[in-house]
JSON list of C-alpha atoms in Angstrom, two decimals:
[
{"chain": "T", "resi": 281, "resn": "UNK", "atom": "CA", "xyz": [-8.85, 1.28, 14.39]},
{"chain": "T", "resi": 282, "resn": "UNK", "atom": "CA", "xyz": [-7.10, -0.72, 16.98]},
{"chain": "T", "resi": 283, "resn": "UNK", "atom": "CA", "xyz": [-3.37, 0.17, 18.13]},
{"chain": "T", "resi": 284, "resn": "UNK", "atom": "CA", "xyz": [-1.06, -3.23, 18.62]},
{"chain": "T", "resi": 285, "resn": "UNK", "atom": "CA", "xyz": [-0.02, -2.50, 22.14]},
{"chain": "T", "resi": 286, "resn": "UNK", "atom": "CA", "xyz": [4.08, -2.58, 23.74]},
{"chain": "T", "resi": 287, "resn": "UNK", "atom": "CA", "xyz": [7.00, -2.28, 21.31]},
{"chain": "T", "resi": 288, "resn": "UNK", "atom": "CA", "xyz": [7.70, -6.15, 20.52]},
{"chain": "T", "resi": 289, "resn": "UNK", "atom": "CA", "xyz": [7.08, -8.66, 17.63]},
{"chain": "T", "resi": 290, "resn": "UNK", "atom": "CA", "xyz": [3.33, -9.29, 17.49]},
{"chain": "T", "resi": 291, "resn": "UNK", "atom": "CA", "xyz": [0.52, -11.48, 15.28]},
{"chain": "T", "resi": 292, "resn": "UNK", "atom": "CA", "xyz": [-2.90, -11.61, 15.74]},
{"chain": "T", "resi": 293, "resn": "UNK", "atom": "CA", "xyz": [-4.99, -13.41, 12.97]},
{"chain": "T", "resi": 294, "resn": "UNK", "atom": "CA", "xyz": [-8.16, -14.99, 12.55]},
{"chain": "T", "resi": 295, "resn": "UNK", "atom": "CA", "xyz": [-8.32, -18.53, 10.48]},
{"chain": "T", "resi": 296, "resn": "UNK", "atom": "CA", "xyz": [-11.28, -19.21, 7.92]},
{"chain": "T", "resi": 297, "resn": "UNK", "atom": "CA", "xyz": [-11.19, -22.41, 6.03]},
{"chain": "T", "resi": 298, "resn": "UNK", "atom": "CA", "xyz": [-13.65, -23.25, 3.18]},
{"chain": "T", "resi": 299, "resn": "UNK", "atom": "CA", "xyz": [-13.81, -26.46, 2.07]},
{"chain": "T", "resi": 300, "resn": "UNK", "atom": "CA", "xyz": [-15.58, -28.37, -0.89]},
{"chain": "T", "resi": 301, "resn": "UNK", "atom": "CA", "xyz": [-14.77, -31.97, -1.43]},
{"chain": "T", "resi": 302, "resn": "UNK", "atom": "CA", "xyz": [-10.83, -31.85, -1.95]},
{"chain": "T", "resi": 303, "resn": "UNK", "atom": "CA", "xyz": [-10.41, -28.01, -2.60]},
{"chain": "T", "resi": 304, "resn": "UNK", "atom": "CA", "xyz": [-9.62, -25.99, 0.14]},
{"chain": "T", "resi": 305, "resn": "UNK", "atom": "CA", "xyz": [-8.97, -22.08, 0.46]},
{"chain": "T", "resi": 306, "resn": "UNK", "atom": "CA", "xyz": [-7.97, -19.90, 3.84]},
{"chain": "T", "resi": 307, "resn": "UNK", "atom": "CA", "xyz": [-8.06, -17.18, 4.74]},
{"chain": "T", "resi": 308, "resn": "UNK", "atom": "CA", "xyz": [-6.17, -15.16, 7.31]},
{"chain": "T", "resi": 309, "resn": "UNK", "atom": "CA", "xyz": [-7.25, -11.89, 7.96]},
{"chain": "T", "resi": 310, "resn": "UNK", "atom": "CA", "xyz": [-5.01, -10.36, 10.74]},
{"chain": "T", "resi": 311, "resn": "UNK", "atom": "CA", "xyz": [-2.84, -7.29, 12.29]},
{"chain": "T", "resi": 312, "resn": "UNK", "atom": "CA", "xyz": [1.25, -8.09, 13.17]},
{"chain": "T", "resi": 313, "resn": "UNK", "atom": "CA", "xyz": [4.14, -5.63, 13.80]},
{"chain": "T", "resi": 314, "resn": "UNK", "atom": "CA", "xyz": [8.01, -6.49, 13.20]},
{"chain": "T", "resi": 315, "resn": "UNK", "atom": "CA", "xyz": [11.09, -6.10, 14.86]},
{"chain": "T", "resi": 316, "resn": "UNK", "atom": "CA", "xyz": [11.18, -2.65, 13.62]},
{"chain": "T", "resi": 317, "resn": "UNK", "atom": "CA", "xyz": [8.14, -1.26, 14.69]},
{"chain": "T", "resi": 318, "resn": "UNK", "atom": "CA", "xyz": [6.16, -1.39, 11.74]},
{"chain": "T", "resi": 319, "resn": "UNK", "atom": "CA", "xyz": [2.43, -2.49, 11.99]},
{"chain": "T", "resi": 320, "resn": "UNK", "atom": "CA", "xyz": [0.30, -3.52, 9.57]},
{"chain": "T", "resi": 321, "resn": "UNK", "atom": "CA", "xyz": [-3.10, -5.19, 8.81]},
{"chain": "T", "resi": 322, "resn": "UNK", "atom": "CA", "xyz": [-2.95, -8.03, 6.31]},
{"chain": "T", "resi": 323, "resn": "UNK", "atom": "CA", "xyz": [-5.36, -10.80, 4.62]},
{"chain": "T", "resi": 324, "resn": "UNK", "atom": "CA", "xyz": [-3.33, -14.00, 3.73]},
{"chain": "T", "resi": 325, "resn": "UNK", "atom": "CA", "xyz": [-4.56, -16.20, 0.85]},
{"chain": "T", "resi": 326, "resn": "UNK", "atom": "CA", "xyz": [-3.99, -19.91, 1.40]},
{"chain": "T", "resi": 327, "resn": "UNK", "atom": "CA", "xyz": [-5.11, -22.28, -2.11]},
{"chain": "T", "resi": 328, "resn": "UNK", "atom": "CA", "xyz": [-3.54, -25.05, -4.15]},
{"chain": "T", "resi": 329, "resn": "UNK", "atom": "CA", "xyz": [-0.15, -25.36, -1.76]},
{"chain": "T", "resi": 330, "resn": "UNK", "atom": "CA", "xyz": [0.69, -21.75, -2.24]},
{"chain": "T", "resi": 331, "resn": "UNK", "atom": "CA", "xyz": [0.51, -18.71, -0.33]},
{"chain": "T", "resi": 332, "resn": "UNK", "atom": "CA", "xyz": [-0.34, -15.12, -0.87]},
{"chain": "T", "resi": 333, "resn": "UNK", "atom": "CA", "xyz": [-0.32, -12.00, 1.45]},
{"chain": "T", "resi": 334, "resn": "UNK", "atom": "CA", "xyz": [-2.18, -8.38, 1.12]},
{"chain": "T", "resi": 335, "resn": "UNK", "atom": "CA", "xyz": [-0.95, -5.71, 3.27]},
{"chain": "T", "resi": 336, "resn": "UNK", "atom": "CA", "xyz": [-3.08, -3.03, 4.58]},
{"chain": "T", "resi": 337, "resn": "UNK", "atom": "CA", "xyz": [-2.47, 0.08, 6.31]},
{"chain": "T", "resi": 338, "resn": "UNK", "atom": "CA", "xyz": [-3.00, -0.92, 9.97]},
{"chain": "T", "resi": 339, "resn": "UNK", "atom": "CA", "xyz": [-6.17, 2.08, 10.24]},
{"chain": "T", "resi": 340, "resn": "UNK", "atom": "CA", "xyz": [-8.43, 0.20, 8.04]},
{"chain": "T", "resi": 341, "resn": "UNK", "atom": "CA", "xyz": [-8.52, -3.00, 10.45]},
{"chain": "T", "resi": 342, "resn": "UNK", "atom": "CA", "xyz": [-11.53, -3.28, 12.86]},
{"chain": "T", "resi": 343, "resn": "UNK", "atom": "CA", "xyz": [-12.72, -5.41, 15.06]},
{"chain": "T", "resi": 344, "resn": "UNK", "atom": "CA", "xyz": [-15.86, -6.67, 17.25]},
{"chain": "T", "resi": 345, "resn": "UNK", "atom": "CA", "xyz": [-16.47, -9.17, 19.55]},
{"chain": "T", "resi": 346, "resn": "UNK", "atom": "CA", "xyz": [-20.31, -9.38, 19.17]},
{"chain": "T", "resi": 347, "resn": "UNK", "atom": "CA", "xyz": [-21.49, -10.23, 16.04]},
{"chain": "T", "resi": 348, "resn": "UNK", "atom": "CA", "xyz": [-17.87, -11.56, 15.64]},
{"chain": "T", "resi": 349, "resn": "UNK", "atom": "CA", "xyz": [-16.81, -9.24, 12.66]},
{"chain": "T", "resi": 350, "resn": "UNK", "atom": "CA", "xyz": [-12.96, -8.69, 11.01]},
{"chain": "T", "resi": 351, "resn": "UNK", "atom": "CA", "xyz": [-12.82, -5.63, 8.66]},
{"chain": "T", "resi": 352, "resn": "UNK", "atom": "CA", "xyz": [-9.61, -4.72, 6.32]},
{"chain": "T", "resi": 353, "resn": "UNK", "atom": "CA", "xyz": [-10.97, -1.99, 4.19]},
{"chain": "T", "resi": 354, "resn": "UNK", "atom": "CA", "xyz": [-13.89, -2.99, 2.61]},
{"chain": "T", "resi": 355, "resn": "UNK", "atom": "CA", "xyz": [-12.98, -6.82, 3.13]},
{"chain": "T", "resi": 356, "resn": "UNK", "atom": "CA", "xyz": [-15.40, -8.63, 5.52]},
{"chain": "T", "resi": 357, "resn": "UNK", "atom": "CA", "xyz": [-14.77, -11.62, 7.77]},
{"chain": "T", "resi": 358, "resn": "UNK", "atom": "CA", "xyz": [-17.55, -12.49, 9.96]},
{"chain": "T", "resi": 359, "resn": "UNK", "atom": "CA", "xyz": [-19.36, -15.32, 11.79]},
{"chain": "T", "resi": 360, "resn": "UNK", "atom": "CA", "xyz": [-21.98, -15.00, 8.30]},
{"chain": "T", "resi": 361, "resn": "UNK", "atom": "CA", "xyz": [-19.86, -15.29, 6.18]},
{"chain": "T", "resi": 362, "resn": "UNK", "atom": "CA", "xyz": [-16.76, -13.09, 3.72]},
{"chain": "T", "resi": 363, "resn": "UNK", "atom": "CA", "xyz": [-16.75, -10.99, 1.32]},
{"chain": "T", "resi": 364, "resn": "UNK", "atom": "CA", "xyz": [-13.34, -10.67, 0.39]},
{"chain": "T", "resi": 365, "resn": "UNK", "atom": "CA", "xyz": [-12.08, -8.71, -3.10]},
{"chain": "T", "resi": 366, "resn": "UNK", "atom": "CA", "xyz": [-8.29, -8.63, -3.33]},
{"chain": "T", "resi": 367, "resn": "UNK", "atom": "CA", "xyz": [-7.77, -6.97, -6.86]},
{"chain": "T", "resi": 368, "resn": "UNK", "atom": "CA", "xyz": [-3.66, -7.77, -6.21]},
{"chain": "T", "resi": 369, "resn": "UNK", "atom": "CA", "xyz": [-4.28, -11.35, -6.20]},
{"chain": "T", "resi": 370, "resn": "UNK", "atom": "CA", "xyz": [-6.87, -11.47, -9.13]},
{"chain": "T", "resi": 371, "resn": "UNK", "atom": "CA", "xyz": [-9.43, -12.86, -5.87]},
{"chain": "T", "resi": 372, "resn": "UNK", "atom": "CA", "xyz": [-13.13, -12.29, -5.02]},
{"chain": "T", "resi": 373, "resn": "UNK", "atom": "CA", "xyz": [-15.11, -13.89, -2.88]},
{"chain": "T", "resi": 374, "resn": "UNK", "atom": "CA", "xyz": [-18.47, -13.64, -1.41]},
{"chain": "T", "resi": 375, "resn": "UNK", "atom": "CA", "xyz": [-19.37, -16.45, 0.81]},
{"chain": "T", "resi": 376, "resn": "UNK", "atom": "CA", "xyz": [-22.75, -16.71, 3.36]},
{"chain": "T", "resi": 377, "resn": "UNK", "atom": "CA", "xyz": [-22.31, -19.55, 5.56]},
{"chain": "T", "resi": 378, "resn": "UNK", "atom": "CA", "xyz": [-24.58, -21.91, 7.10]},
{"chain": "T", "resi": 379, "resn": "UNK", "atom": "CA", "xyz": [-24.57, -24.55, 9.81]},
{"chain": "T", "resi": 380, "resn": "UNK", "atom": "CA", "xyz": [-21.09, -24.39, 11.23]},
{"chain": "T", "resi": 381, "resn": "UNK", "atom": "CA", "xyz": [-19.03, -27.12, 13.04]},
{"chain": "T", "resi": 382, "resn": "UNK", "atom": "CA", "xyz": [-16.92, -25.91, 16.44]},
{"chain": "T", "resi": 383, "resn": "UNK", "atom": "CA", "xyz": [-13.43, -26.85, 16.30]},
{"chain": "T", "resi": 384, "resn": "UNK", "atom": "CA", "xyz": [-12.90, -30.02, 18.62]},
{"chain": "T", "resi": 385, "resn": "UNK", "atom": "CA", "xyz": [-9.17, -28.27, 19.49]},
{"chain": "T", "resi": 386, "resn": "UNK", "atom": "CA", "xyz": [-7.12, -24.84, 19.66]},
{"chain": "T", "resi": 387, "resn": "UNK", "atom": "CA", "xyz": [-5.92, -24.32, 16.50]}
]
């Protein structure tokens, strides 16, 4: 588990596009707290110009630097690839990937 240090507003999150011709799908698996304190773990769902968001209790987030590897419950973003089942959002995904292209910028 990993604690979101201080007391103020934070994000963390970690981007994964998948694209295939002109269909594109995100996801966002990340950790945040409010202005109130609460924390949380979350996966967001990005597809067809619409938005969707999971929360998580923050203890089943982990993650490692080396292999780079995001866990939310069983949901599994890595460097290899995701396996991602979100019952909620009527989503499953299981994706290995291959040759991968650095980003040319911050995002």
């Amino acid at each position: 588990m990993r604690r979101i240090l201080g007391n103020h507003p934070y994000f963390e999150g970690w981007y994964f596009k998948l694209q295939r011709g002109e269909e594109t799908v995100a996801f966002i698996p990340g950790i945040s707290r409010d202005g109130k304190g609460e924390e949380k773990a979350f996966i967001q769902v990005i597809a067809a110009g619409e938005s969707y968001n999971v929360d998580f209790p923050l203890n089943t987030f982990s993650v490692s630097a080396s292999p780079f590897t995001v866990r939310i419950g069983e949901n599994v973003f890595s460097t290899r690839g995701i396996r991602c089942v979100l019952p909620e959002l009527n989503c499953a995904a299981a994706v290995l990937f291959g040759r991968q292209t650095p980003l040319r910028y911050d995002a």
